Coordinates of C-alpha atoms in Angstrom, one line a residue:
X1 CA 124.7 9.4 45.2
X2 CA 124.5 12.6 43.1
X3 CA 123.5 10.6 40.0
X4 CA 120.8 8.8 42.0
X5 CA 119.5 12.0 43.4
X6 CA 119.4 13.5 39.9
X7 CA 117.4 10.5 38.6
X8 CA 114.9 10.7 41.5
X9 CA 114.6 14.4 41.0
X10 CA 114.0 13.9 37.3
X11 CA 111.3 11.2 37.9
X12 CA 109.6 13.4 40.6
X13 CA 109.6 16.3 38.2
X14 CA 107.8 14.1 35.6
X15 CA 105.2 13.1 38.3
X16 CA 104.8 16.8 39.2
X17 CA 104.4 17.8 35.6
X18 CA 101.8 15.2 35.0
X19 CA 99.9 16.3 38.2
X20 CA 100.0 19.9 37.0
X21 CA 98.7 18.7 33.6
X22 CA 95.9 16.6 35.1
X23 CA 94.8 19.1 37.9
X24 CA 95.2 22.4 36.0
X25 CA 95.7 22.2 32.2
X26 CA 93.3 19.2 31.5
X27 CA 91.3 19.3 34.7
X28 CA 88.1 20.6 33.0
X29 CA 88.2 17.8 30.4
X30 CA 88.6 15.0 32.9
X31 CA 86.1 16.5 35.3
X32 CA 83.5 16.6 32.4
X33 CA 84.2 13.0 31.5
X34 CA 83.9 11.9 35.1
X35 CA 80.6 13.8 35.4
X36 CA 79.2 12.2 32.3
X37 CA 80.0 8.8 33.7
X38 CA 78.3 9.6 37.0
X39 CA 75.4 11.8 35.8
X40 CA 72.2 10.4 34.5
X41 CA 69.0 12.0 33.4
X42 CA 65.8 10.4 34.6
X43 CA 62.4 11.3 33.2
X44 CA 59.7 12.3 35.7
X45 CA 56.5 11.2 34.1
X46 CA 53.4 13.5 34.3
X47 CA 50.2 12.1 35.7
X48 CA 47.8 11.8 32.7
X49 CA 44.4 13.3 33.1
X50 CA 41.4 11.0 33.6
X51 CA 38.5 10.6 31.2
X52 CA 35.2 10.4 32.9
X53 CA 31.5 10.2 32.0
X54 CA 29.0 13.0 32.7
X55 CA 28.7 12.0 36.4
X56 CA 32.4 11.7 36.9
X57 CA 32.7 7.9 36.7
X58 CA 36.1 7.0 35.3
X59 CA 36.3 5.6 31.8
X60 CA 40.1 6.0 31.6
X61 CA 42.3 6.6 34.6
X62 CA 46.0 6.7 35.6
X63 CA 47.3 4.4 38.3
X64 CA 50.7 3.9 40.0
X65 CA 53.1 1.7 38.1
X66 CA 56.9 1.0 37.8
X67 CA 59.5 1.1 35.0
X68 CA 62.0 -1.7 34.9
X69 CA 65.5 -0.4 34.2
X70 CA 69.0 -1.8 33.8
X71 CA 72.6 -0.7 34.2
X72 CA 74.4 -3.0 31.7
X73 CA 77.8 -2.1 33.1
X74 CA 77.0 -4.0 36.3
X75 CA 75.6 -7.1 34.5
X76 CA 78.3 -9.7 34.0
X77 CA 78.2 -11.7 30.8
X78 CA 77.6 -15.0 32.5
X79 CA 74.5 -13.6 34.3
X80 CA 72.8 -12.1 31.2
X81 CA 71.0 -15.3 30.0
X82 CA 69.5 -16.0 33.4
X83 CA 68.2 -12.4 33.6
X84 CA 66.7 -12.7 30.2
X85 CA 65.1 -16.1 31.0
X86 CA 63.4 -14.6 34.1
X87 CA 62.4 -11.1 32.8
X88 CA 61.3 -11.9 29.2
X89 CA 58.3 -14.1 30.1
X90 CA 57.4 -12.1 33.2
X91 CA 57.3 -8.8 31.3
X92 CA 56.2 -10.3 27.9
X93 CA 59.3 -9.0 26.2
X94 CA 61.2 -10.3 23.2
X95 CA 64.2 -12.3 24.6
X96 CA 66.5 -11.2 21.7
X97 CA 65.7 -7.5 22.1
X98 CA 66.1 -7.8 25.9
X99 CA 69.5 -9.5 25.6
X100 CA 70.6 -6.7 23.3
X101 CA 69.6 -4.0 25.8
X102 CA 71.4 -5.5 28.7
X103 CA 74.6 -6.3 26.7
X104 CA 75.8 -2.7 26.2
X105 CA 78.8 -2.4 28.5
X106 CA 79.3 1.3 27.6
X107 CA 75.7 2.2 28.8
X108 CA 74.8 2.9 32.4
X109 CA 71.0 3.2 32.1
X110 CA 68.3 1.7 29.8
X111 CA 64.5 1.2 30.1
X112 CA 63.4 -2.4 29.8
X113 CA 59.7 -2.0 30.4
X114 CA 57.1 0.6 31.3
X115 CA 53.8 0.5 33.1
X116 CA 54.6 -2.6 35.2
X117 CA 52.1 -3.2 38.1
X118 CA 53.8 -2.6 41.5
X119 CA 53.3 -6.2 42.7
X120 CA 55.0 -7.5 39.6
X121 CA 57.9 -5.0 40.1
X122 CA 58.3 -6.1 43.7
X123 CA 58.6 -9.7 42.4
X124 CA 61.4 -8.7 40.0
X125 CA 63.3 -6.7 42.6
X126 CA 63.1 -9.7 45.0
X127 CA 65.2 -11.7 42.6
X128 CA 68.1 -9.3 43.4
X129 CA 69.6 -9.3 39.9
X130 CA 72.7 -7.0 39.7
X131 CA 72.0 -4.0 37.6
X132 CA 68.2 -4.4 37.4
X133 CA 66.2 -1.7 39.1
X134 CA 62.8 0.0 39.1
X135 CA 61.5 3.6 38.9
X136 CA 58.1 5.0 39.9
X137 CA 55.8 5.9 37.0
X138 CA 52.2 5.6 35.9
X139 CA 50.1 3.4 33.6
X140 CA 46.7 3.8 31.9
X141 CA 43.8 1.7 33.1
X142 CA 40.3 1.3 31.6
X143 CA 38.1 0.1 34.5
X144 CA 35.1 -0.7 32.3
X145 CA 37.1 -2.8 29.8
X146 CA 35.5 -2.5 26.4
X147 CA 32.9 0.1 27.3
X148 CA 33.1 3.1 24.9
X149 CA 36.5 1.8 23.7
X150 CA 35.9 3.1 20.1
X151 CA 35.4 6.6 21.6
X152 CA 38.0 6.5 24.4
X153 CA 40.8 4.8 22.5
X154 CA 43.9 3.7 24.3
X155 CA 47.4 4.7 25.3
X156 CA 50.2 2.6 23.9
X157 CA 53.2 1.1 25.7
X158 CA 55.2 4.3 25.1
X159 CA 52.7 6.4 27.0
X160 CA 51.2 8.1 23.9
X161 CA 47.5 8.2 23.0
X162 CA 47.1 6.0 20.0
X163 CA 43.4 5.9 19.2
X164 CA 40.1 7.7 20.0
X165 CA 40.1 10.6 22.4
X166 CA 43.4 9.4 24.0
X167 CA 45.0 10.3 20.6
X168 CA 43.1 13.4 19.6
X169 CA 43.3 15.0 23.1
X170 CA 46.8 13.6 23.9
X171 CA 48.3 17.1 24.3
X172 CA 45.8 18.1 26.9
X173 CA 45.6 14.7 28.8
X174 CA 49.3 14.0 28.8
X175 CA 50.6 17.1 30.6
X176 CA 54.3 17.7 30.5
X177 CA 57.0 15.3 31.7
X178 CA 59.7 16.5 33.9
X179 CA 63.3 15.3 34.5
X180 CA 65.9 14.9 37.1
X181 CA 69.7 14.6 36.8
X182 CA 71.4 12.6 39.5
X183 CA 74.9 11.2 40.1
X184 CA 75.2 7.4 40.3
X185 CA 78.2 5.6 41.8
X186 CA 80.1 2.7 40.3
X187 CA 77.9 0.2 42.2
X188 CA 74.7 1.9 40.9
X189 CA 73.8 3.8 44.0
X190 CA 72.5 7.4 44.1
X191 CA 75.2 9.7 45.5
X192 CA 73.2 11.7 48.1
X193 CA 75.4 14.9 48.1
X194 CA 76.1 14.8 44.4
X195 CA 74.8 16.8 41.4
X196 CA 71.0 16.9 41.5
X197 CA 69.0 19.1 39.1
X198 CA 65.2 18.8 38.6
X199 CA 62.3 20.1 36.5
X200 CA 59.0 19.0 38.0
X201 CA 56.4 17.4 35.8
X202 CA 53.0 19.1 35.1
X203 CA 49.9 16.9 35.3
X204 CA 47.5 16.7 32.4
X205 CA 44.0 18.0 32.5
X206 CA 41.1 15.6 32.9
X207 CA 38.3 15.4 30.4
X208 CA 34.6 15.0 31.3
X209 CA 32.4 13.6 28.6
X210 CA 28.7 13.9 27.9
X211 CA 28.4 10.1 27.8
X212 CA 26.4 8.4 30.6
X213 CA 28.0 5.2 31.8
X214 CA 24.9 3.2 32.4
X215 CA 23.2 4.2 29.2
X216 CA 26.4 3.6 27.3
X217 CA 26.5 0.1 28.8
X218 CA 22.9 -0.6 27.7
X219 CA 23.4 0.7 24.2
X220 CA 26.6 -1.4 23.8
X221 CA 24.9 -4.5 25.2
X222 CA 22.0 -4.1 22.8
X223 CA 24.0 -3.6 19.7
X224 CA 26.4 -6.4 20.5
X225 CA 23.5 -8.8 21.0
X226 CA 21.9 -7.8 17.7
X227 CA 25.1 -7.9 15.7
X228 CA 25.6 -11.4 16.8
X229 CA 22.0 -12.5 16.3
X230 CA 21.7 -11.0 12.8
X231 CA 25.2 -12.0 11.7
X232 CA 25.9 -8.3 10.8
X233 CA 29.3 -7.1 9.9
X234 CA 29.0 -4.3 12.4
X235 CA 26.5 -2.1 14.2
X236 CA 26.2 1.2 16.1
X237 CA 23.9 3.0 18.5
X238 CA 23.8 6.7 19.3
X239 CA 21.8 8.3 22.0
X240 CA 21.6 12.1 21.8
X241 CA 19.8 15.0 23.6
X242 CA 18.4 17.1 20.7
X243 CA 18.1 20.2 22.9
X244 CA 21.8 20.4 23.8
X245 CA 23.5 18.3 21.2
X246 CA 25.0 16.2 23.9
X247 CA 25.9 12.6 23.0
X248 CA 24.7 10.4 25.8
X249 CA 25.9 7.1 24.4
X250 CA 28.1 6.1 21.4
X251 CA 28.2 2.3 21.1
X252 CA 29.6 0.2 18.3
X253 CA 30.2 -3.5 17.8
X254 CA 32.4 -5.5 17.5
X255 CA 34.7 -3.7 19.9
X256 CA 37.9 -4.3 21.8
X257 CA 39.4 -4.1 25.3
X258 CA 41.8 -1.1 25.5
X259 CA 43.5 -2.8 28.5
X260 CA 44.7 -5.5 26.1
X261 CA 44.5 -3.7 22.7
X262 CA 47.4 -5.7 21.3
X263 CA 45.2 -8.8 21.4
X264 CA 42.6 -7.3 19.1
X265 CA 42.3 -6.7 15.4
X266 CA 43.8 -3.2 14.5
X267 CA 40.8 -2.6 12.3
X268 CA 38.7 -2.3 15.5
X269 CA 40.8 0.5 17.1
X270 CA 39.1 3.3 15.2
X271 CA 35.9 5.2 15.8
X272 CA 33.4 3.8 13.3
X273 CA 30.7 6.2 14.5
X274 CA 32.5 9.0 12.7
X275 CA 35.0 7.2 10.4
X276 CA 32.6 4.9 8.5
X277 CA 30.4 6.4 5.8
X278 CA 27.2 4.7 4.7
X279 CA 24.3 5.5 2.5
X280 CA 21.4 6.5 4.8
X281 CA 18.7 5.0 2.6
X282 CA 15.1 5.9 3.7
X283 CA 16.2 7.5 6.9
X284 CA 17.5 10.3 4.6
X285 CA 14.0 10.9 3.2
X286 CA 13.2 13.3 6.1
X287 CA 15.7 15.8 4.5
X288 CA 13.8 15.6 1.2
X289 CA 10.6 16.0 3.1
X290 CA 11.9 19.1 4.8
X291 CA 13.1 20.5 1.5
X292 CA 9.8 20.0 -0.4
X293 CA 7.7 21.2 2.5
X294 CA 9.8 24.4 3.0
X295 CA 10.4 25.2 -0.7
X296 CA 8.0 23.2 -2.8
X297 CA 4.7 23.8 -1.3
X298 CA 4.1 20.2 -0.3
X299 CA 2.0 19.4 2.7
X300 CA 1.4 16.2 4.6
X301 CA -2.0 15.9 2.8
X302 CA -0.6 16.4 -0.7
X303 CA -1.9 13.4 -2.7
X304 CA 0.2 11.2 -5.0
X305 CA -0.7 8.3 -7.3
X306 CA 2.2 6.0 -6.5
X307 CA 3.1 2.9 -8.6
X308 CA 5.7 0.4 -7.3
X309 CA 8.2 1.5 -10.0
X310 CA 9.0 4.5 -12.1
X311 CA 11.4 5.0 -15.1
X312 CA 13.5 8.1 -15.3
X313 CA 15.5 8.4 -18.5
X314 CA 17.0 4.9 -18.8
X315 CA 16.9 4.0 -15.1
X316 CA 14.0 2.2 -13.4
X317 CA 13.5 3.1 -9.7
X318 CA 11.5 0.7 -7.5
X319 CA 9.9 0.5 -4.1
X320 CA 11.2 -2.1 -1.7
X321 CA 8.1 -4.3 -2.3
X322 CA 5.9 -4.8 -5.3
X323 CA 2.5 -3.3 -4.8
X324 CA -0.5 -2.1 -6.9
X325 CA -0.7 1.6 -7.7
X326 CA -1.8 3.4 -4.5
X327 CA -3.3 6.8 -3.8
X328 CA -1.2 8.1 -0.9
X329 CA -0.8 11.4 0.9
X330 CA 2.7 12.7 1.4
X331 CA 2.5 11.6 5.0
X332 CA 1.6 8.1 3.6
X333 CA 4.6 8.2 1.3
X334 CA 6.9 8.8 4.3
X335 CA 5.0 6.3 6.5
X336 CA 5.3 3.5 3.9
X337 CA 8.8 4.6 2.9
X338 CA 7.9 4.7 -0.8
X339 CA 10.9 5.5 -3.0
X340 CA 8.7 6.3 -6.0
X341 CA 6.4 8.6 -4.0
X342 CA 9.5 10.4 -2.6
X343 CA 10.8 11.0 -6.2
X344 CA 7.4 12.4 -7.1
X345 CA 7.5 14.8 -4.2
X346 CA 11.1 15.8 -4.9
X347 CA 10.2 17.1 -8.4
X348 CA 8.5 20.1 -6.8
X349 CA 11.9 21.6 -6.1
X350 CA 15.1 22.0 -8.1
X351 CA 18.5 20.2 -7.6
X352 CA 20.1 23.2 -5.9
X353 CA 17.3 23.5 -3.4
X354 CA 17.6 19.8 -2.5
X355 CA 21.4 20.1 -2.3
X356 CA 21.3 23.1 0.0
X357 CA 18.9 21.5 2.4
X358 CA 21.1 18.5 2.6
X359 CA 24.0 20.8 3.4
X360 CA 22.0 22.7 6.0
X361 CA 21.3 19.4 7.8
X362 CA 25.0 18.6 7.9
X363 CA 25.5 16.4 4.9
X364 CA 29.0 16.7 3.5
X365 CA 30.3 18.5 6.6
X366 CA 32.3 17.1 9.5
X367 CA 30.5 17.2 12.8
X368 CA 33.6 18.6 14.5
X369 CA 33.8 16.0 17.3
X370 CA 37.3 15.5 18.7
X371 CA 37.6 12.0 17.3
X372 CA 40.4 11.1 14.8
X373 CA 39.7 10.2 11.2
X374 CA 36.2 11.6 10.8
X375 CA 34.7 11.4 7.3
X376 CA 32.5 14.2 6.0
X377 CA 30.6 11.6 4.0
X378 CA 29.8 12.2 0.3
X379 CA 27.7 14.9 -1.2
X380 CA 28.6 16.1 -4.6
X381 CA 27.5 19.6 -5.7
X382 CA 24.7 19.6 -8.3
X383 CA 27.1 20.5 -11.1
X384 CA 28.6 17.0 -10.7
X385 CA 25.3 15.1 -10.6
X386 CA 24.4 12.9 -13.5
X387 CA 21.0 13.2 -15.2
X388 CA 19.4 10.7 -12.8
X389 CA 21.4 11.4 -9.5
X390 CA 18.8 13.6 -8.0
X391 CA 16.3 10.8 -7.8
X392 CA 18.3 8.3 -5.6
X393 CA 19.6 11.2 -3.6
X394 CA 16.0 12.1 -2.8
X395 CA 15.5 8.7 -1.1
X396 CA 18.9 8.5 0.5
X397 CA 21.2 6.8 -1.9
X398 CA 24.2 8.1 -3.9
X399 CA 25.1 10.1 -0.8
X400 CA 26.8 9.0 2.3
X401 CA 27.0 10.1 6.0
X402 CA 28.6 9.0 9.2
X403 CA 26.4 7.8 12.1
X404 CA 26.7 11.0 14.1
X405 CA 25.7 13.1 11.1
X406 CA 22.5 11.1 10.6
X407 CA 21.6 11.2 14.3
X408 CA 22.0 15.0 14.2
X409 CA 19.5 15.2 11.4
X410 CA 16.8 13.7 13.6
X411 CA 17.9 15.8 16.5
X412 CA 17.3 18.9 14.4
X413 CA 13.8 17.8 13.6
X414 CA 13.1 16.9 17.2
X415 CA 14.4 20.3 18.3
X416 CA 11.9 22.2 16.3
X417 CA 14.2 22.7 13.3
X418 CA 17.2 24.1 15.2
X419 CA 20.4 22.2 14.6
X420 CA 22.6 22.1 17.7
X421 CA 26.1 20.8 16.9
X422 CA 26.8 17.4 18.4
X423 CA 28.8 17.6 21.6
X424 CA 31.0 14.9 23.3
X425 CA 33.3 16.8 25.6
X426 CA 31.4 18.5 28.5
X427 CA 34.5 20.2 29.8
X428 CA 37.9 19.8 31.4
X429 CA 39.1 19.3 35.0
X430 CA 42.3 20.9 36.4
X431 CA 44.7 19.7 39.0
X432 CA 42.6 21.4 41.7
X433 CA 39.4 19.6 40.4
X434 CA 38.0 22.8 39.1
X435 CA 35.7 22.1 36.2
X436 CA 35.9 24.3 33.0
X437 CA 32.9 23.8 30.7
X438 CA 33.4 23.6 27.0
X439 CA 32.1 26.4 24.8
X440 CA 28.4 26.3 23.9
X441 CA 27.8 24.4 20.7
X442 CA 26.7 26.2 17.5
X443 CA 23.0 26.6 17.1
X444 CA 21.4 27.3 13.8
X445 CA 17.8 27.2 12.5
X446 CA 17.6 24.9 9.5
X447 CA 13.8 24.6 8.9
X448 CA 10.8 26.4 10.4
X449 CA 9.3 25.1 13.6
X450 CA 6.0 24.5 11.8
X451 CA 7.7 22.2 9.2
X452 CA 9.6 20.4 11.9
X453 CA 6.4 19.8 13.8
X454 CA 4.6 18.5 10.7
X455 CA 7.5 16.1 9.9
X456 CA 7.5 14.9 13.5
X457 CA 3.8 14.1 13.2
X458 CA 4.4 12.3 9.9
X459 CA 7.2 10.2 11.5
X460 CA 4.8 9.1 14.1
X461 CA 2.9 7.4 11.3
X462 CA 6.0 5.3 10.6
X463 CA 5.6 3.6 13.9
X464 CA 1.9 2.8 13.5
X465 CA 0.7 -0.6 12.4
X466 CA 0.3 0.9 8.9
X467 CA 3.9 2.1 8.8
X468 CA 7.2 0.3 8.4
X469 CA 8.3 0.3 12.1
X470 CA 5.5 -0.9 14.4
X471 CA 8.3 -2.8 16.3
X472 CA 9.6 0.6 17.5
X473 CA 6.5 1.4 19.5
X474 CA 7.0 1.9 23.3
X475 CA 4.0 1.5 25.5
X476 CA 3.0 4.8 27.1
X477 CA 5.1 7.0 24.9
X478 CA 4.6 8.6 21.5
X479 CA 7.4 7.6 19.2
X480 CA 8.5 9.2 15.9
X481 CA 11.1 7.7 13.6
X482 CA 12.1 6.4 10.2
X483 CA 13.4 3.1 8.9
X484 CA 16.2 2.8 6.4
X485 CA 17.1 -0.2 4.2
X486 CA 19.9 0.9 1.8
X487 CA 21.7 -1.2 -0.7
X488 CA 25.5 -1.3 -0.2
X489 CA 27.8 -0.8 -3.2
X490 CA 29.7 -3.9 -4.2
X491 CA 33.3 -2.8 -4.7
X492 CA 33.9 -5.7 -7.1
X493 CA 31.5 -4.3 -9.7
X494 CA 30.8 -0.7 -8.5
X495 CA 27.1 -1.6 -8.5
X496 CA 24.5 -2.5 -5.8
X497 CA 24.3 -6.2 -6.9
X498 CA 25.5 -8.4 -4.1
X499 CA 26.8 -5.6 -1.9
X500 CA 24.4 -6.3 1.0
X501 CA 22.3 -3.9 3.0
X502 CA 22.5 -1.2 5.6
X503 CA 19.5 -1.5 8.0
X504 CA 18.8 1.5 10.2
X505 CA 16.2 3.2 12.3
X506 CA 16.4 6.7 13.7
X507 CA 13.8 8.3 16.0
X508 CA 12.9 10.3 19.0
X509 CA 10.6 10.3 22.0
X510 CA 8.4 11.5 23.5
X511 CA 7.2 12.8 20.1
X512 CA 5.1 15.6 21.6
X513 CA 8.1 16.8 23.7
X514 CA 11.3 15.3 22.2
X515 CA 14.0 14.8 24.8
X516 CA 16.0 11.8 23.4
X517 CA 17.1 10.7 19.9
X518 CA 18.3 7.1 19.3
X519 CA 19.8 5.9 16.0
X520 CA 20.6 2.3 15.2
X521 CA 22.7 1.2 12.2
X522 CA 23.4 -2.4 11.2
X523 CA 25.8 -3.1 8.4
X524 CA 24.9 -6.1 6.2
X525 CA 22.8 -8.3 8.5
X526 CA 22.7 -11.8 7.1
X527 CA 20.4 -13.7 9.4
X528 CA 16.7 -12.9 9.5
X529 CA 15.3 -9.8 7.9
X530 CA 17.6 -7.1 6.5
X531 CA 14.9 -4.4 6.7
X532 CA 15.4 -1.5 9.1
X533 CA 12.0 -2.0 10.6
X534 CA 12.9 -5.6 11.6
X535 CA 16.6 -5.5 12.3
X536 CA 17.1 -2.0 13.7
X537 CA 13.8 -0.9 15.2
X538 CA 13.8 -3.5 18.0
X539 CA 17.2 -2.3 19.2
X540 CA 15.8 1.3 19.1
X541 CA 12.9 0.2 21.3
X542 CA 15.2 -1.6 23.8
X543 CA 17.7 1.3 24.1
X544 CA 15.1 4.1 24.1
X545 CA 12.9 2.3 26.7
X546 CA 15.9 2.1 29.0
X547 CA 16.9 5.7 28.3
X548 CA 13.4 7.1 29.1
X549 CA 13.5 5.3 32.4
X550 CA 17.0 6.2 33.4
X551 CA 16.5 9.8 32.5
X552 CA 13.2 9.8 34.4
X553 CA 11.1 11.1 31.5
X554 CA 7.4 10.6 32.2
X555 CA 5.0 8.9 29.8
X556 CA 3.4 11.0 27.1
X557 CA 0.3 12.8 28.3
X558 CA -1.2 13.7 24.9
X559 CA -2.9 11.8 22.2
X560 CA -1.0 11.0 19.0
X561 CA -2.0 12.8 15.8
X562 CA -4.2 11.1 13.3
X563 CA -2.0 10.4 10.3
X564 CA -3.9 10.2 7.0
X565 CA -2.0 7.6 5.0
X566 CA -4.3 7.2 2.0
X567 CA -5.5 10.2 0.0
X568 CA -9.2 10.8 -0.5
X569 CA -10.3 11.4 -4.0

């Protein structure tokens, strides 16, 4: 009996010692391990701010969604394949990757999918798979499908802005995600009285744009139609208020649907209105006109004897069409878009004066719009010009711009010579719907009001029957504008041979009181005429006519100026 009692006492002492070890000496270690097994950190997503047009119509909005989650420790091996077979096609997931996620026995929590519509999440939970659950979150929706997609961009499946304003303004729109730590039992249930720590999320700010939805729709419809009809590689339309710099429409084609961005070509995800540089061609002649009238003493009536070609050093420069030698005024040179006449006028100023005027109008400078990947275009300083560069630069070649830069040139002329920086973001909207306007854009006088008025009058001559763009005329309104037909450099030879054309038209109305600027650009139209007056001017007329009506701008009440095309001897 004594021996038995001693053995029992010895065994009990071992148990007691082990209990002391577990509950006192090593208690902290085991408590920490147990807590790690039960404790899970859940992200509390922030509500992303909306992007709206100038009237508050949503262009990008955040809607309720669900995240599909899994607790692999609760999923038996024999059930995994049936779960994969059901979830992979429903959520459009890779079956192999899904199987890998739910086959981690040492993991209690993994995300399987984000942004799942609530009705789809309810279907999944109705299947009652062990270890499969949902959490509330949000997803991005674009209610107008492809409208302004190249400007708005999209949010990818990780919740990050991946293109357009969604990318460049991601920090403002996204807000700050929160988190919550909760204790989960062995069967996957939330322990009500367990550990619960929380940091609330902070919603993002909304962004209100200067774009107008209906005008954007019209511009996009018009350019898509013309790109298809002409077989062009691409096209764009910009509508701008020259007085404020506000961009009212920024349309490009072809486009994509940001709701289904993965189904479109990645090359379409950018913002070609600021990312693509092109030679402006004859639309750039207005800058030369401004330079020679401000600094070279040239007037609209200055006469020139203009042949259809001219040799400078070893290079022959030609007009777009052969013609007999003409006696033209400078207004006539601009109206008929003569390259040779423009070269003649440009010789009244030096290279530095031409370069500085181009810079003043915004060539070689980014516009500063909050869109990713903007190109400043190409404008070399005179020290890098070759002996003949100044001549093609004068008529819009050997330099390049993006579409917004060129629209801004015409807005400057329409605004009496004062350049107002292009503006896309009108302001931001906080959680309490309080609107905070953006800072006023920079304003800077580029040319005198008198010169701007004279150029405007000359540009009205372009849209007459004697000019290059009678197809831009709008009944009841005085229209000023300029055609452009620029050769495109062929990358295979570094020359213009076989590179195609850029057809463009930029103008404003009413010419006597300019309130709207519209610019149209078509890259390499293949069907029909490739000239700006034929390919781009009709799109200008279509969009400008709609814009004048939608903005309730009354018809012109004054007579157009009499433009003297031919010089009198």
